[in-house]
PDB file of C-alpha atoms in Angstrom:
ATOM      1  CA  MET T  23       0.050  -0.138   0.113  1.00  0.00           C
ATOM      2  CA  SER T  24       1.714   2.874  -1.543  1.00  0.00           C
ATOM      3  CA  LEU T  25      -0.569   6.038  -0.976  1.00  0.00           C
ATOM      4  CA  ALA T  26       0.480   8.391   1.975  1.00  0.00           C
ATOM      5  CA  GLU T  27      -3.983   9.437   2.598  1.00  0.00           C
ATOM      6  CA  PHE T  28      -3.478   6.019   3.700  1.00  0.00           C
ATOM      7  CA  ASP T  29      -0.066   5.643   6.526  1.00  0.00           C
ATOM      8  CA  ILE T  30      -1.082   5.239   9.926  1.00  0.00           C
ATOM      9  CA  THR T  31       2.077   4.431  10.652  1.00  0.00           C
ATOM     10  CA  GLY T  32       1.899   3.475  14.346  1.00  0.00           C
ATOM     11  CA  GLN T  33      -1.514   3.548  15.190  1.00  0.00           C
ATOM     12  CA  LYS T  34      -1.894   0.657  17.038  1.00  0.00           C
ATOM     13  CA  VAL T  35      -5.684  -1.729  16.072  1.00  0.00           C
ATOM     14  CA  LEU T  36      -7.671  -4.375  18.091  1.00  0.00           C
ATOM     15  CA  VAL T  37      -9.322  -7.007  15.219  1.00  0.00           C
ATOM     16  CA  VAL T  38     -11.626  -8.510  16.871  1.00  0.00           C
ATOM     17  CA  GLY T  39     -12.320 -12.371  14.439  1.00  0.00           C
ATOM     18  CA  ALA T  40      -9.179 -11.724  13.186  1.00  0.00           C
ATOM     19  CA  GLY T  41      -8.513 -15.198  12.896  1.00  0.00           C
ATOM     20  CA  ARG T  42     -10.077 -16.188   9.595  1.00  0.00           C
ATOM     21  CA  GLY T  43     -12.175 -14.532   6.576  1.00  0.00           C
ATOM     22  CA  ILE T  44     -12.873 -11.020   6.225  1.00  0.00           C
ATOM     23  CA  GLY T  45     -10.216  -9.748   9.652  1.00  0.00           C
ATOM     24  CA  LYS T  46      -8.222 -11.458   8.739  1.00  0.00           C
ATOM     25  CA  GLY T  47      -7.990  -9.124   5.967  1.00  0.00           C
ATOM     26  CA  ILE T  48      -8.780  -6.302   8.131  1.00  0.00           C
ATOM     27  CA  ALA T  49      -5.950  -7.349   9.809  1.00  0.00           C
ATOM     28  CA  LEU T  50      -3.704  -7.198   7.324  1.00  0.00           C
ATOM     29  CA  ALA T  51      -4.812  -4.232   5.581  1.00  0.00           C
ATOM     30  CA  PHE T  52      -4.022  -2.773   8.309  1.00  0.00           C
ATOM     31  CA  ALA T  53      -0.640  -4.164   9.564  1.00  0.00           C
ATOM     32  CA  GLU T  54       0.401  -2.510   5.780  1.00  0.00           C
ATOM     33  CA  ALA T  55      -0.823   0.543   6.339  1.00  0.00           C
ATOM     34  CA  GLY T  56       1.494   0.606   8.804  1.00  0.00           C
ATOM     35  CA  ALA T  57      -0.667   0.355  12.134  1.00  0.00           C
ATOM     36  CA  ASP T  58       0.396  -2.049  15.110  1.00  0.00           C
ATOM     37  CA  VAL T  59      -2.221  -5.196  15.346  1.00  0.00           C
ATOM     38  CA  ALA T  60      -3.999  -7.556  18.227  1.00  0.00           C
ATOM     39  CA  ILE T  61      -5.123 -10.171  16.128  1.00  0.00           C
ATOM     40  CA  ALA T  62      -8.352 -12.428  18.566  1.00  0.00           C
ATOM     41  CA  SER T  63      -9.953 -14.640  17.976  1.00  0.00           C
ATOM     42  CA  LEU T  64     -11.149 -17.995  19.017  1.00  0.00           C
ATOM     43  CA  THR T  65      -8.122 -20.513  19.032  1.00  0.00           C
ATOM     44  CA  GLU T  66      -4.420 -19.889  19.288  1.00  0.00           C
ATOM     45  CA  ALA T  67      -3.486 -21.540  15.999  1.00  0.00           C
ATOM     46  CA  THR T  68      -5.281 -19.133  13.682  1.00  0.00           C
ATOM     47  CA  VAL T  69      -4.270 -15.637  15.791  1.00  0.00           C
ATOM     48  CA  GLY T  70      -0.581 -17.020  15.632  1.00  0.00           C
ATOM     49  CA  LYS T  71      -0.715 -17.461  11.973  1.00  0.00           C
ATOM     50  CA  VAL T  72      -1.918 -14.006  11.213  1.00  0.00           C
ATOM     51  CA  ALA T  73       0.530 -12.466  13.539  1.00  0.00           C
ATOM     52  CA  GLU T  74       3.337 -14.478  11.630  1.00  0.00           C
ATOM     53  CA  GLU T  75       1.672 -12.772   8.660  1.00  0.00           C
ATOM     54  CA  ILE T  76       1.916  -9.249  10.093  1.00  0.00           C
ATOM     55  CA  ARG T  77       5.821  -9.829  11.080  1.00  0.00           C
ATOM     56  CA  ALA T  78       6.738 -10.783   7.972  1.00  0.00           C
ATOM     57  CA  MET T  79       5.324  -7.120   6.687  1.00  0.00           C
ATOM     58  CA  GLY T  80       7.607  -6.460   9.557  1.00  0.00           C
ATOM     59  CA  ARG T  81       5.008  -4.384  11.946  1.00  0.00           C
ATOM     60  CA  THR T  82       4.203  -5.744  15.494  1.00  0.00           C
ATOM     61  CA  ALA T  83       1.801  -8.368  15.867  1.00  0.00           C
ATOM     62  CA  LEU T  84      -0.353  -8.937  19.175  1.00  0.00           C
ATOM     63  CA  PRO T  85      -2.934 -12.315  18.707  1.00  0.00           C
ATOM     64  CA  VAL T  86      -4.689 -13.413  21.764  1.00  0.00           C
ATOM     65  CA  THR T  87      -7.563 -15.184  22.579  1.00  0.00           C
ATOM     66  CA  GLY T  88     -10.978 -15.658  23.808  1.00  0.00           C
ATOM     67  CA  ASP T  89     -14.758 -14.931  23.246  1.00  0.00           C
ATOM     68  CA  ALA T  90     -15.132 -11.882  21.631  1.00  0.00           C
ATOM     69  CA  THR T  91     -19.388 -12.611  23.360  1.00  0.00           C
ATOM     70  CA  LYS T  92     -18.272 -12.458  26.978  1.00  0.00           C
ATOM     71  CA  THR T  93     -17.382 -10.584  29.010  1.00  0.00           C
ATOM     72  CA  ALA T  94     -14.146 -11.627  30.853  1.00  0.00           C
ATOM     73  CA  ASP T  95     -12.702 -12.436  27.887  1.00  0.00           C
ATOM     74  CA  MET T  96     -13.253  -8.920  26.096  1.00  0.00           C
ATOM     75  CA  ASP T  97     -12.146  -8.109  29.391  1.00  0.00           C
ATOM     76  CA  ARG T  98      -8.544 -10.295  29.619  1.00  0.00           C
ATOM     77  CA  ILE T  99      -8.347  -9.207  25.638  1.00  0.00           C
ATOM     78  CA  ALA T 100      -8.983  -5.186  27.217  1.00  0.00           C
ATOM     79  CA  SER T 101      -6.299  -5.527  28.903  1.00  0.00           C
ATOM     80  CA  GLN T 102      -3.633  -7.717  27.381  1.00  0.00           C
ATOM     81  CA  VAL T 103      -3.310  -4.897  24.371  1.00  0.00           C
ATOM     82  CA  LEU T 104      -2.839  -1.998  26.502  1.00  0.00           C
ATOM     83  CA  SER T 105      -0.752  -3.999  28.855  1.00  0.00           C
ATOM     84  CA  GLU T 106       1.292  -4.574  25.544  1.00  0.00           C
ATOM     85  CA  PHE T 107       0.391  -1.631  23.177  1.00  0.00           C
ATOM     86  CA  GLY T 108      -0.320   1.321  25.929  1.00  0.00           C
ATOM     87  CA  HIS T 109      -3.643   2.701  23.482  1.00  0.00           C
ATOM     88  CA  ILE T 110      -5.757   1.394  21.176  1.00  0.00           C
ATOM     89  CA  ASP T 111      -6.414   4.006  18.024  1.00  0.00           C
ATOM     90  CA  THR T 112      -8.564   1.531  16.386  1.00  0.00           C
ATOM     91  CA  LEU T 113     -10.939  -1.564  17.521  1.00  0.00           C
ATOM     92  CA  VAL T 114     -12.482  -3.113  14.292  1.00  0.00           C
ATOM     93  CA  THR T 115     -15.437  -6.056  15.589  1.00  0.00           C
ATOM     94  CA  CYS T 116     -16.124  -8.207  13.030  1.00  0.00           C
ATOM     95  CA  VAL T 117     -16.950 -11.519  14.607  1.00  0.00           C
ATOM     96  CA  GLY T 118     -19.843 -13.650  12.680  1.00  0.00           C
ATOM     97  CA  ASP T 119     -21.722 -17.371  11.213  1.00  0.00           C
ATOM     98  CA  SER T 120     -24.725 -18.378  10.907  1.00  0.00           C
ATOM     99  CA  ILE T 121     -27.106 -21.329  10.763  1.00  0.00           C
ATOM    100  CA  ARG T 122     -29.707 -21.359   8.040  1.00  0.00           C
ATOM    101  CA  LYS T 123     -33.463 -21.841   9.887  1.00  0.00           C
ATOM    102  CA  PRO T 124     -36.597 -20.945   9.851  1.00  0.00           C
ATOM    103  CA  VAL T 125     -38.024 -19.473  12.461  1.00  0.00           C
ATOM    104  CA  VAL T 126     -40.671 -22.050  12.774  1.00  0.00           C
ATOM    105  CA  LYS T 127     -40.967 -25.503  11.380  1.00  0.00           C
ATOM    106  CA  LEU T 128     -42.696 -25.685   7.553  1.00  0.00           C
ATOM    107  CA  PRO T 129     -45.562 -27.559   6.919  1.00  0.00           C
ATOM    108  CA  GLY T 130     -44.423 -29.732   4.639  1.00  0.00           C
ATOM    109  CA  THR T 131     -40.876 -29.095   5.016  1.00  0.00           C
ATOM    110  CA  PRO T 132     -38.052 -31.190   6.270  1.00  0.00           C
ATOM    111  CA  ASP T 133     -36.232 -28.751   8.629  1.00  0.00           C
ATOM    112  CA  GLU T 134     -36.460 -28.557  12.308  1.00  0.00           C
ATOM    113  CA  GLY T 135     -37.799 -25.205  13.514  1.00  0.00           C
ATOM    114  CA  MET T 136     -35.404 -22.727  15.016  1.00  0.00           C
ATOM    115  CA  THR T 137     -34.216 -23.237  18.596  1.00  0.00           C
ATOM    116  CA  GLU T 138     -33.935 -20.796  21.494  1.00  0.00           C
ATOM    117  CA  ASP T 139     -30.085 -22.074  21.576  1.00  0.00           C
ATOM    118  CA  ASP T 140     -28.827 -21.723  17.772  1.00  0.00           C
ATOM    119  CA  TRP T 141     -31.911 -18.377  18.801  1.00  0.00           C
ATOM    120  CA  ASN T 142     -28.072 -17.059  20.918  1.00  0.00           C
ATOM    121  CA  HIS T 143     -25.840 -18.668  19.619  1.00  0.00           C
ATOM    122  CA  VAL T 144     -26.364 -16.858  16.498  1.00  0.00           C
ATOM    123  CA  VAL T 145     -27.338 -13.196  17.733  1.00  0.00           C
ATOM    124  CA  ASN T 146     -25.286 -13.504  20.159  1.00  0.00           C
ATOM    125  CA  ILE T 147     -22.347 -14.591  17.238  1.00  0.00           C
ATOM    126  CA  ASN T 148     -23.108 -11.931  15.698  1.00  0.00           C
ATOM    127  CA  LEU T 149     -23.964  -8.540  17.763  1.00  0.00           C
ATOM    128  CA  THR T 150     -23.436  -9.877  21.640  1.00  0.00           C
ATOM    129  CA  GLU T 151     -19.766  -9.438  20.520  1.00  0.00           C
ATOM    130  CA  ALA T 152     -19.705  -5.825  18.924  1.00  0.00           C
ATOM    131  CA  PHE T 153     -21.548  -4.566  22.567  1.00  0.00           C
ATOM    132  CA  GLN T 154     -18.433  -6.571  23.989  1.00  0.00           C
ATOM    133  CA  GLY T 155     -16.194  -4.803  21.731  1.00  0.00           C
ATOM    134  CA  CYS T 156     -17.515  -1.308  23.020  1.00  0.00           C
ATOM    135  CA  ARG T 157     -18.045  -2.090  25.617  1.00  0.00           C
ATOM    136  CA  ALA T 158     -14.848  -3.123  26.726  1.00  0.00           C
ATOM    137  CA  ILE T 159     -12.890  -0.473  24.702  1.00  0.00           C
ATOM    138  CA  GLY T 160     -15.601   2.210  24.818  1.00  0.00           C
ATOM    139  CA  PRO T 161     -13.876   3.414  27.970  1.00  0.00           C
ATOM    140  CA  HIS T 162     -10.405   3.880  26.859  1.00  0.00           C
ATOM    141  CA  LEU T 163     -11.012   5.556  24.117  1.00  0.00           C
ATOM    142  CA  LEU T 164     -13.886   8.599  25.554  1.00  0.00           C
ATOM    143  CA  GLU T 165     -10.561   8.727  27.990  1.00  0.00           C
ATOM    144  CA  ARG T 166      -7.811   9.164  25.712  1.00  0.00           C
ATOM    145  CA  GLY T 167     -10.002  11.157  23.549  1.00  0.00           C
ATOM    146  CA  GLN T 168      -9.971   9.830  20.142  1.00  0.00           C
ATOM    147  CA  GLY T 169      -9.751   6.630  18.475  1.00  0.00           C
ATOM    148  CA  SER T 170     -12.414   4.853  16.942  1.00  0.00           C
ATOM    149  CA  VAL T 171     -14.507   2.061  16.585  1.00  0.00           C
ATOM    150  CA  ILE T 172     -15.287   0.045  12.879  1.00  0.00           C
ATOM    151  CA  ASN T 173     -18.755  -2.802  14.018  1.00  0.00           C
ATOM    152  CA  ILE T 174     -18.689  -4.688  10.307  1.00  0.00           C
ATOM    153  CA  SER T 175     -21.807  -5.893   9.744  1.00  0.00           C
ATOM    154  CA  GLY T 176     -22.886  -6.828   6.105  1.00  0.00           C
ATOM    155  CA  TRP T 177     -26.091  -6.374   3.608  1.00  0.00           C
ATOM    156  CA  ALA T 178     -28.234  -8.512   5.581  1.00  0.00           C
ATOM    157  CA  SER T 179     -28.871  -6.212   7.795  1.00  0.00           C
ATOM    158  CA  PHE T 180     -30.771  -4.011   4.717  1.00  0.00           C
ATOM    159  CA  ARG T 181     -32.569  -6.829   3.642  1.00  0.00           C
ATOM    160  CA  GLY T 182     -33.596 -10.246   5.546  1.00  0.00           C
ATOM    161  CA  ARG T 183     -33.931 -13.753   3.762  1.00  0.00           C
ATOM    162  CA  PRO T 184     -35.328 -17.049   4.529  1.00  0.00           C
ATOM    163  CA  GLY T 185     -34.064 -18.834   6.412  1.00  0.00           C
ATOM    164  CA  TYR T 186     -31.945 -16.447   7.891  1.00  0.00           C
ATOM    165  CA  SER T 187     -33.904 -14.505  10.918  1.00  0.00           C
ATOM    166  CA  ALA T 188     -31.112 -15.143  13.474  1.00  0.00           C
ATOM    167  CA  TYR T 189     -28.615 -13.193  11.599  1.00  0.00           C
ATOM    168  CA  ASP T 190     -30.302 -10.740   9.515  1.00  0.00           C
ATOM    169  CA  ALA T 191     -31.720  -9.570  12.294  1.00  0.00           C
ATOM    170  CA  ALA T 192     -28.431  -9.706  14.483  1.00  0.00           C
ATOM    171  CA  LYS T 193     -25.786  -7.574  11.569  1.00  0.00           C
ATOM    172  CA  ALA T 194     -29.037  -4.861  11.606  1.00  0.00           C
ATOM    173  CA  GLY T 195     -28.833  -4.401  14.920  1.00  0.00           C
ATOM    174  CA  VAL T 196     -25.388  -4.061  14.602  1.00  0.00           C
ATOM    175  CA  MET T 197     -26.205  -0.856  12.112  1.00  0.00           C
ATOM    176  CA  ARG T 198     -28.428   0.369  13.952  1.00  0.00           C
TER     177      ARG T 198
END
């Protein structure tokens, strides 16, 4: 990335959900633009690989693990990153998953309806993780009087689809 307007050398970024997919791509893009990046995901294996890629770019990478839907885990992640980096300039929340099921069993179809556990799982992963990230990092950003929060959502937040009620509602919640 050679454009000067994308140079954020020295900024400190936490990307939650950076172990794979869109979150990994975002973490790598921030590193390419010059940021030091904390990579948070559920497993050490995924954050370790992304950290290696970031270090290969000559940037600092801090791999941290935890469940972004849990208060204790997000508090620990925030504490680790702030202890290592001193501050955070940008928080990106980018965790997502879906279960394709109708809310109720539809007549004439083999699909069972969504259970309460299914619903809670999808809403927690797609909406609660954004809340937890903002709750854990927000006070730090407010105290510094600067910083950015980027909560990744998607086109599903604008248009519901059959079988994706929980996912679409959660992504809409992130946007609102």
